[in-house]
Amino acid sequence: MYPDHTPRPPTERAVEVHQPTPLPPAVAAPAPVVAVQPGSVPAVASIVLPDGRVVTGYAINPAQPEPVTAKPPVSRAAVNVALGGVGFLAVCGGLILLTSFIAALTAFITQLITLAAVVFGGWIAVQVFSANRHQGGTTVNIRKAVIKRNHFHG
């Protein structure tokens, strides 16, 4: 039925209208008062918007990033490489000294062998040449020799 109490056609449905019910305002509890140090009260800032309105509020300090831990001026890997290089140089220095020592020892042994050969060879030569003089052998002086048919006539 319509508001004037006339019957409705069978294809239409009734429309119901609901009016919102206003809620009573809530009583807000007072905000707790926080004691603020006198030096930490932020300054109030006002901004004029392009349409002429003024917005006033506290300035918010930007968030400070956490301090980055100080890195050493030289990385640990570089220190390890440098120490390895120093150790390698120390080993190479020792190897050079060892090589020099071995070369000097080899030269010394070679000189000893050469000296022994000269002295021993000289001793043998003295023995050989002095052996003919000390043995009482016959000395033959050939001044004029005639060889006839493989016979020696002296």
Tab-separated table of N, CA and C in Angstrom:
chain	number	residue	atom	x	y	z
A	1	MET	N	0.815	-1.176	0.000
A	1	MET	CA	0.000	0.000	0.000
A	1	MET	C	0.858	1.238	0.000
A	2	TYR	N	0.287	2.239	-0.601
A	2	TYR	CA	0.935	3.527	-0.651
A	2	TYR	C	0.623	4.300	0.610
A	3	PRO	N	1.340	5.427	0.870
A	3	PRO	CA	1.042	6.216	2.076
A	3	PRO	C	-0.406	6.746	2.105
A	4	ASP	N	-0.961	6.892	0.961
A	4	ASP	CA	-2.365	7.357	0.965
A	4	ASP	C	-3.333	6.190	1.070
A	5	HIS	N	-2.841	5.061	1.384
A	5	HIS	CA	-3.595	3.823	1.623
A	5	HIS	C	-4.260	3.274	0.372
A	6	THR	N	-3.673	3.507	-0.765
A	6	THR	CA	-4.178	2.903	-1.990
A	6	THR	C	-3.421	1.614	-2.230
A	7	PRO	N	-4.085	0.618	-2.820
A	7	PRO	CA	-3.404	-0.641	-3.037
A	7	PRO	C	-2.280	-0.507	-4.082
A	8	ARG	N	-1.273	-1.318	-3.944
A	8	ARG	CA	-0.132	-1.307	-4.852
A	8	ARG	C	-0.334	-2.333	-5.943
A	9	PRO	N	0.331	-2.027	-7.030
A	9	PRO	CA	0.295	-3.064	-8.053
A	9	PRO	C	1.128	-4.261	-7.580
A	10	PRO	N	0.852	-5.453	-8.038
A	10	PRO	CA	1.512	-6.653	-7.539
A	10	PRO	C	3.023	-6.693	-7.847
A	11	THR	N	3.576	-5.956	-8.829
A	11	THR	CA	4.981	-6.045	-9.180
A	11	THR	C	5.857	-5.121	-8.335
A	12	GLU	N	5.305	-4.140	-7.661
A	12	GLU	CA	6.106	-3.215	-6.879
A	12	GLU	C	6.275	-3.724	-5.469
A	13	ARG	N	7.367	-3.383	-4.858
A	13	ARG	CA	7.620	-3.764	-3.480
A	13	ARG	C	7.597	-2.529	-2.624
A	14	ALA	N	7.417	-2.729	-1.365
A	14	ALA	CA	7.337	-1.599	-0.441
A	14	ALA	C	8.747	-1.094	-0.134
A	15	VAL	N	8.971	0.167	-0.102
A	15	VAL	CA	10.233	0.790	0.207
A	15	VAL	C	10.179	1.241	1.650
A	16	GLU	N	11.121	0.822	2.416
A	16	GLU	CA	11.159	1.237	3.806
A	16	GLU	C	12.273	2.253	3.984
A	17	VAL	N	12.012	3.302	4.680
A	17	VAL	CA	12.985	4.350	4.925
A	17	VAL	C	13.345	4.320	6.389
A	18	HIS	N	14.665	4.319	6.654
A	18	HIS	CA	15.145	4.320	8.034
A	18	HIS	C	15.852	5.634	8.297
A	19	GLN	N	15.558	6.257	9.371
A	19	GLN	CA	16.217	7.484	9.782
A	19	GLN	C	17.296	7.125	10.802
A	20	PRO	N	18.497	7.683	10.652
A	20	PRO	CA	19.541	7.359	11.617
A	20	PRO	C	19.235	7.934	12.983
A	21	THR	N	19.613	7.218	13.972
A	21	THR	CA	19.393	7.672	15.340
A	21	THR	C	20.681	8.323	15.810
A	22	PRO	N	20.635	9.592	16.201
A	22	PRO	CA	21.873	10.219	16.665
A	22	PRO	C	22.321	9.623	17.985
A	23	LEU	N	23.639	9.467	18.101
A	23	LEU	CA	24.218	8.937	19.335
A	23	LEU	C	24.569	10.116	20.236
A	24	PRO	N	24.397	9.912	21.507
A	24	PRO	CA	24.776	10.996	22.414
A	24	PRO	C	26.294	11.136	22.424
A	25	PRO	N	26.838	12.349	22.549
A	25	PRO	CA	28.285	12.507	22.545
A	25	PRO	C	28.917	11.791	23.739
A	26	ALA	N	30.036	11.161	23.461
A	26	ALA	CA	30.743	10.422	24.504
A	26	ALA	C	31.509	11.422	25.354
A	27	VAL	N	31.525	11.149	26.615
A	27	VAL	CA	32.277	12.004	27.523
A	27	VAL	C	33.723	11.511	27.492
A	28	ALA	N	34.586	12.379	27.015
A	28	ALA	CA	35.993	11.999	26.895
A	28	ALA	C	36.675	12.122	28.236
A	29	ALA	N	37.466	11.120	28.533
A	29	ALA	CA	38.230	11.154	29.778
A	29	ALA	C	39.370	12.152	29.587
A	30	PRO	N	39.697	12.891	30.596
A	30	PRO	CA	40.796	13.865	30.438
A	30	PRO	C	42.118	13.120	30.179
A	31	ALA	N	42.912	13.697	29.271
A	31	ALA	CA	44.196	13.104	28.922
A	31	ALA	C	45.147	13.246	30.094
A	32	PRO	N	45.959	12.240	30.321
A	32	PRO	CA	46.895	12.330	31.442
A	32	PRO	C	47.935	13.428	31.165
A	33	VAL	N	48.324	14.126	32.182
A	33	VAL	CA	49.313	15.184	32.050
A	33	VAL	C	50.695	14.559	32.268
A	34	VAL	N	51.565	14.821	31.294
A	34	VAL	CA	52.920	14.286	31.360
A	34	VAL	C	53.852	15.439	31.667
A	35	ALA	N	54.686	15.252	32.669
A	35	ALA	CA	55.629	16.307	33.013
A	35	ALA	C	56.695	16.388	31.938
A	36	VAL	N	56.956	17.584	31.438
A	36	VAL	CA	57.909	17.792	30.364
A	36	VAL	C	59.002	18.710	30.884
A	37	GLN	N	60.224	18.342	30.558
A	37	GLN	CA	61.346	19.188	30.945
A	37	GLN	C	61.248	20.514	30.196
A	38	PRO	N	61.647	21.640	30.824
A	38	PRO	CA	61.487	22.927	30.160
A	38	PRO	C	62.288	23.044	28.864
A	39	GLY	N	63.432	22.425	28.773
A	39	GLY	CA	64.238	22.560	27.565
A	39	GLY	C	63.780	21.663	26.438
A	40	SER	N	62.910	20.674	26.692
A	40	SER	CA	62.536	19.721	25.656
A	40	SER	C	61.195	20.013	25.023
A	41	VAL	N	60.579	21.144	25.343
A	41	VAL	CA	59.286	21.467	24.727
A	41	VAL	C	59.557	21.916	23.299
A	42	PRO	N	58.950	21.250	22.325
A	42	PRO	CA	59.214	21.641	20.950
A	42	PRO	C	58.550	22.975	20.614
A	43	ALA	N	59.103	23.639	19.634
A	43	ALA	CA	58.555	24.926	19.220
A	43	ALA	C	57.286	24.715	18.409
A	44	VAL	N	56.380	25.669	18.494
A	44	VAL	CA	55.140	25.601	17.733
A	44	VAL	C	55.395	26.232	16.378
A	45	ALA	N	54.968	25.553	15.325
A	45	ALA	CA	55.169	26.049	13.970
A	45	ALA	C	53.826	26.304	13.328
A	46	SER	N	53.734	27.346	12.502
A	46	SER	CA	52.505	27.661	11.766
A	46	SER	C	52.824	27.655	10.291
A	47	ILE	N	51.936	27.024	9.511
A	47	ILE	CA	52.103	26.952	8.063
A	47	ILE	C	50.866	27.572	7.431
A	48	VAL	N	51.061	28.450	6.442
A	48	VAL	CA	49.943	29.051	5.705
A	48	VAL	C	49.774	28.255	4.431
A	49	LEU	N	48.597	27.649	4.278
A	49	LEU	CA	48.300	26.855	3.096
A	49	LEU	C	47.958	27.785	1.937
A	50	PRO	N	47.996	27.300	0.690
A	50	PRO	CA	47.703	28.157	-0.469
A	50	PRO	C	46.296	28.760	-0.449
A	51	ASP	N	45.338	28.090	0.170
A	51	ASP	CA	43.974	28.648	0.188
A	51	ASP	C	43.774	29.628	1.339
A	52	GLY	N	44.813	29.956	2.077
A	52	GLY	CA	44.721	30.966	3.132
A	52	GLY	C	44.552	30.398	4.525
A	53	ARG	N	44.326	29.132	4.672
A	53	ARG	CA	44.160	28.568	6.005
A	53	ARG	C	45.517	28.467	6.685
A	54	VAL	N	45.503	28.571	7.999
A	54	VAL	CA	46.731	28.479	8.783
A	54	VAL	C	46.655	27.205	9.606
A	55	VAL	N	47.711	26.399	9.501
A	55	VAL	CA	47.791	25.157	10.269
A	55	VAL	C	48.920	25.353	11.264
A	56	THR	N	48.576	25.148	12.543
A	56	THR	CA	49.547	25.323	13.604
A	56	THR	C	49.765	23.994	14.298
A	57	GLY	N	51.009	23.708	14.596
A	57	GLY	CA	51.306	22.464	15.288
A	57	GLY	C	52.755	22.444	15.737
A	58	TYR	N	53.103	21.379	16.399
A	58	TYR	CA	54.474	21.223	16.873
A	58	TYR	C	55.345	20.714	15.730
A	59	ALA	N	56.551	21.236	15.693
A	59	ALA	CA	57.501	20.744	14.695
A	59	ALA	C	58.010	19.382	15.137
A	60	ILE	N	58.055	18.486	14.209
A	60	ILE	CA	58.520	17.130	14.512
A	60	ILE	C	59.943	17.013	14.009
A	61	ASN	N	60.814	16.657	14.908
A	61	ASN	CA	62.206	16.446	14.502
A	61	ASN	C	62.287	15.160	13.694
A	62	PRO	N	63.038	15.185	12.597
A	62	PRO	CA	63.158	13.943	11.819
A	62	PRO	C	63.862	12.875	12.650
A	63	ALA	N	63.509	11.654	12.364
A	63	ALA	CA	64.105	10.529	13.100
A	63	ALA	C	65.593	10.464	12.783
A	64	GLN	N	66.379	10.374	13.827
A	64	GLN	CA	67.828	10.281	13.666
A	64	GLN	C	68.194	8.826	13.382
A	65	PRO	N	68.981	8.588	12.338
A	65	PRO	CA	69.400	7.198	12.087
A	65	PRO	C	70.324	6.728	13.203
A	66	GLU	N	70.291	5.432	13.405
A	66	GLU	CA	71.166	4.870	14.433
A	66	GLU	C	72.615	5.052	14.010
A	67	PRO	N	73.469	5.371	14.953
A	67	PRO	CA	74.871	5.574	14.564
A	67	PRO	C	75.473	4.277	14.033
A	68	VAL	N	76.201	4.425	12.967
A	68	VAL	CA	76.851	3.272	12.342
A	68	VAL	C	78.134	2.993	13.106
A	69	THR	N	78.371	1.734	13.380
A	69	THR	CA	79.590	1.387	14.096
A	69	THR	C	80.785	1.763	13.222
A	70	ALA	N	81.757	2.338	13.849
A	70	ALA	CA	82.928	2.804	13.117
A	70	ALA	C	83.697	1.614	12.571
A	71	LYS	N	83.949	1.646	11.277
A	71	LYS	CA	84.723	0.584	10.662
A	71	LYS	C	86.192	0.920	10.817
A	72	PRO	N	87.018	-0.085	10.979
A	72	PRO	CA	88.453	0.201	11.064
A	72	PRO	C	88.934	0.763	9.723
A	73	PRO	N	89.971	1.585	9.742
A	73	PRO	CA	90.437	2.173	8.480
A	73	PRO	C	90.941	1.133	7.485
A	74	VAL	N	91.344	-0.039	7.972
A	74	VAL	CA	91.826	-1.098	7.087
A	74	VAL	C	91.035	-2.359	7.412
A	75	SER	N	90.595	-3.047	6.392
A	75	SER	CA	89.800	-4.254	6.628
A	75	SER	C	90.676	-5.376	7.172
A	76	ARG	N	90.043	-6.330	7.822
A	76	ARG	CA	90.775	-7.458	8.394
A	76	ARG	C	91.402	-8.316	7.297
A	77	ALA	N	90.713	-8.426	6.168
A	77	ALA	CA	91.263	-9.229	5.071
A	77	ALA	C	92.571	-8.617	4.569
A	78	ALA	N	92.599	-7.285	4.466
A	78	ALA	CA	93.832	-6.628	4.005
A	78	ALA	C	94.967	-6.849	5.000
A	79	VAL	N	94.642	-6.815	6.281
A	79	VAL	CA	95.673	-7.046	7.304
A	79	VAL	C	96.193	-8.483	7.194
A	80	ASN	N	95.289	-9.432	6.992
A	80	ASN	CA	95.709	-10.829	6.879
A	80	ASN	C	96.591	-11.041	5.648
A	81	VAL	N	96.227	-10.408	4.535
A	81	VAL	CA	97.037	-10.539	3.319
A	81	VAL	C	98.420	-9.930	3.543
A	82	ALA	N	98.458	-8.763	4.204
A	82	ALA	CA	99.746	-8.113	4.460
A	82	ALA	C	100.620	-8.977	5.370
A	83	LEU	N	100.022	-9.544	6.408
A	83	LEU	CA	100.803	-10.399	7.313
A	83	LEU	C	101.298	-11.649	6.586
A	84	GLY	N	100.448	-12.196	5.718
A	84	GLY	CA	100.891	-13.343	4.928
A	84	GLY	C	102.047	-12.982	4.018
A	85	GLY	N	102.000	-11.771	3.430
A	85	GLY	CA	103.105	-11.318	2.585
A	85	GLY	C	104.387	-11.148	3.368
A	86	VAL	N	104.279	-10.601	4.588
A	86	VAL	CA	105.471	-10.433	5.429
A	86	VAL	C	106.059	-11.797	5.782
A	87	GLY	N	105.195	-12.736	6.120
A	87	GLY	CA	105.676	-14.079	6.430
A	87	GLY	C	106.337	-14.738	5.226
A	88	PHE	N	105.725	-14.537	4.051
A	88	PHE	CA	106.300	-15.105	2.828
A	88	PHE	C	107.673	-14.502	2.546
A	89	LEU	N	107.796	-13.175	2.727
A	89	LEU	CA	109.088	-12.526	2.511
A	89	LEU	C	110.130	-13.034	3.509
A	90	ALA	N	109.701	-13.269	4.750
A	90	ALA	CA	110.639	-13.791	5.745
A	90	ALA	C	111.121	-15.188	5.335
A	91	VAL	N	110.199	-16.003	4.852
A	91	VAL	CA	110.584	-17.350	4.410
A	91	VAL	C	111.501	-17.263	3.200
A	92	CYS	N	111.170	-16.359	2.254
A	92	CYS	CA	112.026	-16.215	1.066
A	92	CYS	C	113.417	-15.734	1.455
A	93	GLY	N	113.468	-14.801	2.427
A	93	GLY	CA	114.778	-14.349	2.884
A	93	GLY	C	115.572	-15.495	3.477
A	94	GLY	N	114.909	-16.321	4.266
A	94	GLY	CA	115.585	-17.487	4.829
A	94	GLY	C	116.024	-18.456	3.755
A	95	LEU	N	115.194	-18.636	2.722
A	95	LEU	CA	115.575	-19.534	1.633
A	95	LEU	C	116.754	-18.970	0.851
A	96	ILE	N	116.788	-17.640	0.674
A	96	ILE	CA	117.931	-17.037	-0.023
A	96	ILE	C	119.202	-17.243	0.790
A	97	LEU	N	119.100	-17.049	2.104
A	97	LEU	CA	120.276	-17.286	2.947
A	97	LEU	C	120.701	-18.749	2.899
A	98	LEU	N	119.723	-19.645	2.934
A	98	LEU	CA	120.037	-21.070	2.863
A	98	LEU	C	120.689	-21.421	1.531
A	99	THR	N	120.169	-20.851	0.452
A	99	THR	CA	120.742	-21.097	-0.871
A	99	THR	C	122.168	-20.554	-0.944
A	100	SER	N	122.374	-19.353	-0.400
A	100	SER	CA	123.723	-18.783	-0.388
A	100	SER	C	124.673	-19.646	0.437
A	101	PHE	N	124.197	-20.149	1.558
A	101	PHE	CA	125.023	-21.014	2.400
A	101	PHE	C	125.391	-22.293	1.666
A	102	ILE	N	124.422	-22.884	0.990
A	102	ILE	CA	124.688	-24.127	0.257
A	102	ILE	C	125.681	-23.868	-0.874
A	103	ALA	N	125.534	-22.733	-1.576
A	103	ALA	CA	126.470	-22.413	-2.664
A	103	ALA	C	127.874	-22.196	-2.118
A	104	ALA	N	127.997	-21.500	-0.987
A	104	ALA	CA	129.317	-21.271	-0.391
A	104	ALA	C	129.929	-22.584	0.079
A	105	LEU	N	129.120	-23.443	0.690
A	105	LEU	CA	129.624	-24.741	1.147
A	105	LEU	C	130.080	-25.592	-0.030
A	106	THR	N	129.331	-25.545	-1.130
A	106	THR	CA	129.711	-26.299	-2.320
A	106	THR	C	131.033	-25.790	-2.879
A	107	ALA	N	131.196	-24.469	-2.930
A	107	ALA	CA	132.459	-23.899	-3.432
A	107	ALA	C	133.619	-24.280	-2.518
A	108	PHE	N	133.395	-24.272	-1.209
A	108	PHE	CA	134.449	-24.641	-0.261
A	108	PHE	C	134.864	-26.095	-0.442
A	109	ILE	N	133.875	-26.988	-0.579
A	109	ILE	CA	134.184	-28.415	-0.758
A	109	ILE	C	134.925	-28.631	-2.077
A	110	THR	N	134.518	-27.902	-3.122
A	110	THR	CA	135.202	-28.020	-4.418
A	110	THR	C	136.653	-27.586	-4.296
A	111	GLN	N	136.903	-26.507	-3.570
A	111	GLN	CA	138.283	-26.042	-3.375
A	111	GLN	C	139.094	-27.051	-2.573
A	112	LEU	N	138.468	-27.667	-1.558
A	112	LEU	CA	139.187	-28.691	-0.793
A	112	LEU	C	139.559	-29.883	-1.660
A	113	ILE	N	138.612	-30.300	-2.508
A	113	ILE	CA	138.896	-31.436	-3.392
A	113	ILE	C	140.021	-31.085	-4.369
A	114	THR	N	139.955	-29.870	-4.923
A	114	THR	CA	141.002	-29.435	-5.856
A	114	THR	C	142.359	-29.378	-5.147
A	115	LEU	N	142.378	-28.813	-3.945
A	115	LEU	CA	143.620	-28.741	-3.180
A	115	LEU	C	144.167	-30.133	-2.878
A	116	ALA	N	143.256	-31.046	-2.499
A	116	ALA	CA	143.699	-32.417	-2.207
A	116	ALA	C	144.254	-33.082	-3.456
A	117	ALA	N	143.631	-32.835	-4.607
A	117	ALA	CA	144.123	-33.441	-5.853
A	117	ALA	C	145.506	-32.900	-6.206
A	118	VAL	N	145.677	-31.593	-6.035
A	118	VAL	CA	146.989	-31.009	-6.352
A	118	VAL	C	148.063	-31.545	-5.411
A	119	VAL	N	147.746	-31.561	-4.103
A	119	VAL	CA	148.738	-32.041	-3.138
A	119	VAL	C	149.024	-33.521	-3.350
A	120	PHE	N	147.976	-34.325	-3.520
A	120	PHE	CA	148.179	-35.764	-3.712
A	120	PHE	C	148.896	-36.041	-5.026
A	121	GLY	N	148.519	-35.302	-6.071
A	121	GLY	CA	149.195	-35.468	-7.364
A	121	GLY	C	150.659	-35.073	-7.276
A	122	GLY	N	150.936	-34.009	-6.564
A	122	GLY	CA	152.340	-33.602	-6.375
A	122	GLY	C	153.116	-34.638	-5.594
A	123	TRP	N	152.503	-35.197	-4.572
A	123	TRP	CA	153.165	-36.225	-3.764
A	123	TRP	C	153.476	-37.449	-4.623
A	124	ILE	N	152.488	-37.827	-5.473
A	124	ILE	CA	152.716	-38.984	-6.365
A	124	ILE	C	153.844	-38.681	-7.345
A	125	ALA	N	153.859	-37.455	-7.886
A	125	ALA	CA	154.922	-37.092	-8.835
A	125	ALA	C	156.284	-37.136	-8.162
A	126	VAL	N	156.353	-36.655	-6.940
A	126	VAL	CA	157.627	-36.702	-6.212
A	126	VAL	C	158.045	-38.146	-5.992
A	127	GLN	N	157.120	-39.011	-5.640
A	127	GLN	CA	157.436	-40.414	-5.422
A	127	GLN	C	157.940	-41.087	-6.700
A	128	VAL	N	157.295	-40.771	-7.816
A	128	VAL	CA	157.680	-41.417	-9.069
A	128	VAL	C	159.055	-40.952	-9.503
A	129	PHE	N	159.273	-39.643	-9.492
A	129	PHE	CA	160.551	-39.147	-9.993
A	129	PHE	C	161.698	-39.401	-9.023
A	130	SER	N	161.420	-39.442	-7.763
A	130	SER	CA	162.498	-39.711	-6.828
A	130	SER	C	162.771	-41.202	-6.710
A	131	ALA	N	161.922	-42.071	-7.132
A	131	ALA	CA	162.118	-43.510	-7.049
A	131	ALA	C	163.236	-43.943	-7.986
A	132	ASN	N	163.379	-43.339	-9.172
A	132	ASN	CA	164.420	-43.723	-10.127
A	132	ASN	C	165.789	-43.318	-9.596
A	133	ARG	N	165.899	-42.301	-8.861
A	133	ARG	CA	167.182	-41.818	-8.388
A	133	ARG	C	167.651	-42.618	-7.181
A	134	HIS	N	166.752	-43.043	-6.363
A	134	HIS	CA	167.170	-43.738	-5.143
A	134	HIS	C	167.488	-45.211	-5.386
A	135	GLN	N	166.937	-45.796	-6.433
A	135	GLN	CA	167.251	-47.194	-6.697
A	135	GLN	C	168.625	-47.239	-7.406
A	136	GLY	N	169.423	-48.080	-7.060
A	136	GLY	CA	170.771	-48.145	-7.643
A	136	GLY	C	170.780	-48.820	-9.006
A	137	GLY	N	170.172	-48.253	-10.026
A	137	GLY	CA	170.091	-48.843	-11.357
A	137	GLY	C	171.316	-48.489	-12.199
A	138	THR	N	171.452	-49.131	-13.384
A	138	THR	CA	172.571	-48.889	-14.287
A	138	THR	C	172.214	-47.755	-15.216
A	139	THR	N	173.113	-46.802	-15.314
A	139	THR	CA	172.886	-45.670	-16.194
A	139	THR	C	173.678	-45.905	-17.465
A	140	VAL	N	173.037	-45.821	-18.601
A	140	VAL	CA	173.667	-46.060	-19.890
A	140	VAL	C	173.594	-44.774	-20.690
A	141	ASN	N	174.756	-44.309	-21.104
A	141	ASN	CA	174.818	-43.137	-21.959
A	141	ASN	C	175.110	-43.589	-23.373
A	142	ILE	N	174.227	-43.348	-24.269
A	142	ILE	CA	174.418	-43.760	-25.651
A	142	ILE	C	174.791	-42.511	-26.428
A	143	ARG	N	176.075	-42.557	-26.952
A	143	ARG	CA	176.509	-41.413	-27.723
A	143	ARG	C	176.424	-41.708	-29.204
A	144	LYS	N	176.839	-42.915	-29.552
A	144	LYS	CA	176.828	-43.261	-30.954
A	144	LYS	C	176.368	-44.709	-31.041
A	145	ALA	N	175.288	-44.902	-31.748
A	145	ALA	CA	174.756	-46.250	-31.824
A	145	ALA	C	174.592	-46.633	-33.287
A	146	VAL	N	174.884	-47.872	-33.539
A	146	VAL	CA	174.739	-48.383	-34.894
A	146	VAL	C	173.741	-49.516	-34.831
A	147	ILE	N	172.724	-49.457	-35.624
A	147	ILE	CA	171.715	-50.500	-35.630
A	147	ILE	C	171.796	-51.170	-36.998
A	148	LYS	N	172.191	-52.501	-36.967
A	148	LYS	CA	172.231	-53.244	-38.195
A	148	LYS	C	171.373	-54.465	-38.030
A	149	ARG	N	170.507	-54.656	-38.883
A	149	ARG	CA	169.626	-55.808	-38.920
A	149	ARG	C	169.047	-56.116	-37.557
A	150	ASN	N	168.439	-55.131	-37.017
A	150	ASN	CA	167.756	-55.240	-35.735
A	150	ASN	C	168.698	-55.652	-34.595
A	151	HIS	N	169.975	-55.384	-34.756
A	151	HIS	CA	170.908	-55.663	-33.687
A	151	HIS	C	171.500	-54.373	-33.258
A	152	PHE	N	171.640	-54.246	-31.950
A	152	PHE	CA	172.178	-53.024	-31.392
A	152	PHE	C	173.664	-53.220	-31.152
A	153	HIS	N	174.535	-52.361	-31.716
A	153	HIS	CA	175.965	-52.435	-31.494
A	153	HIS	C	176.368	-51.130	-30.829
A	154	GLY	N	176.758	-51.231	-29.614
A	154	GLY	CA	177.063	-49.991	-28.928
A	154	GLY	C	178.441	-49.747	-28.528
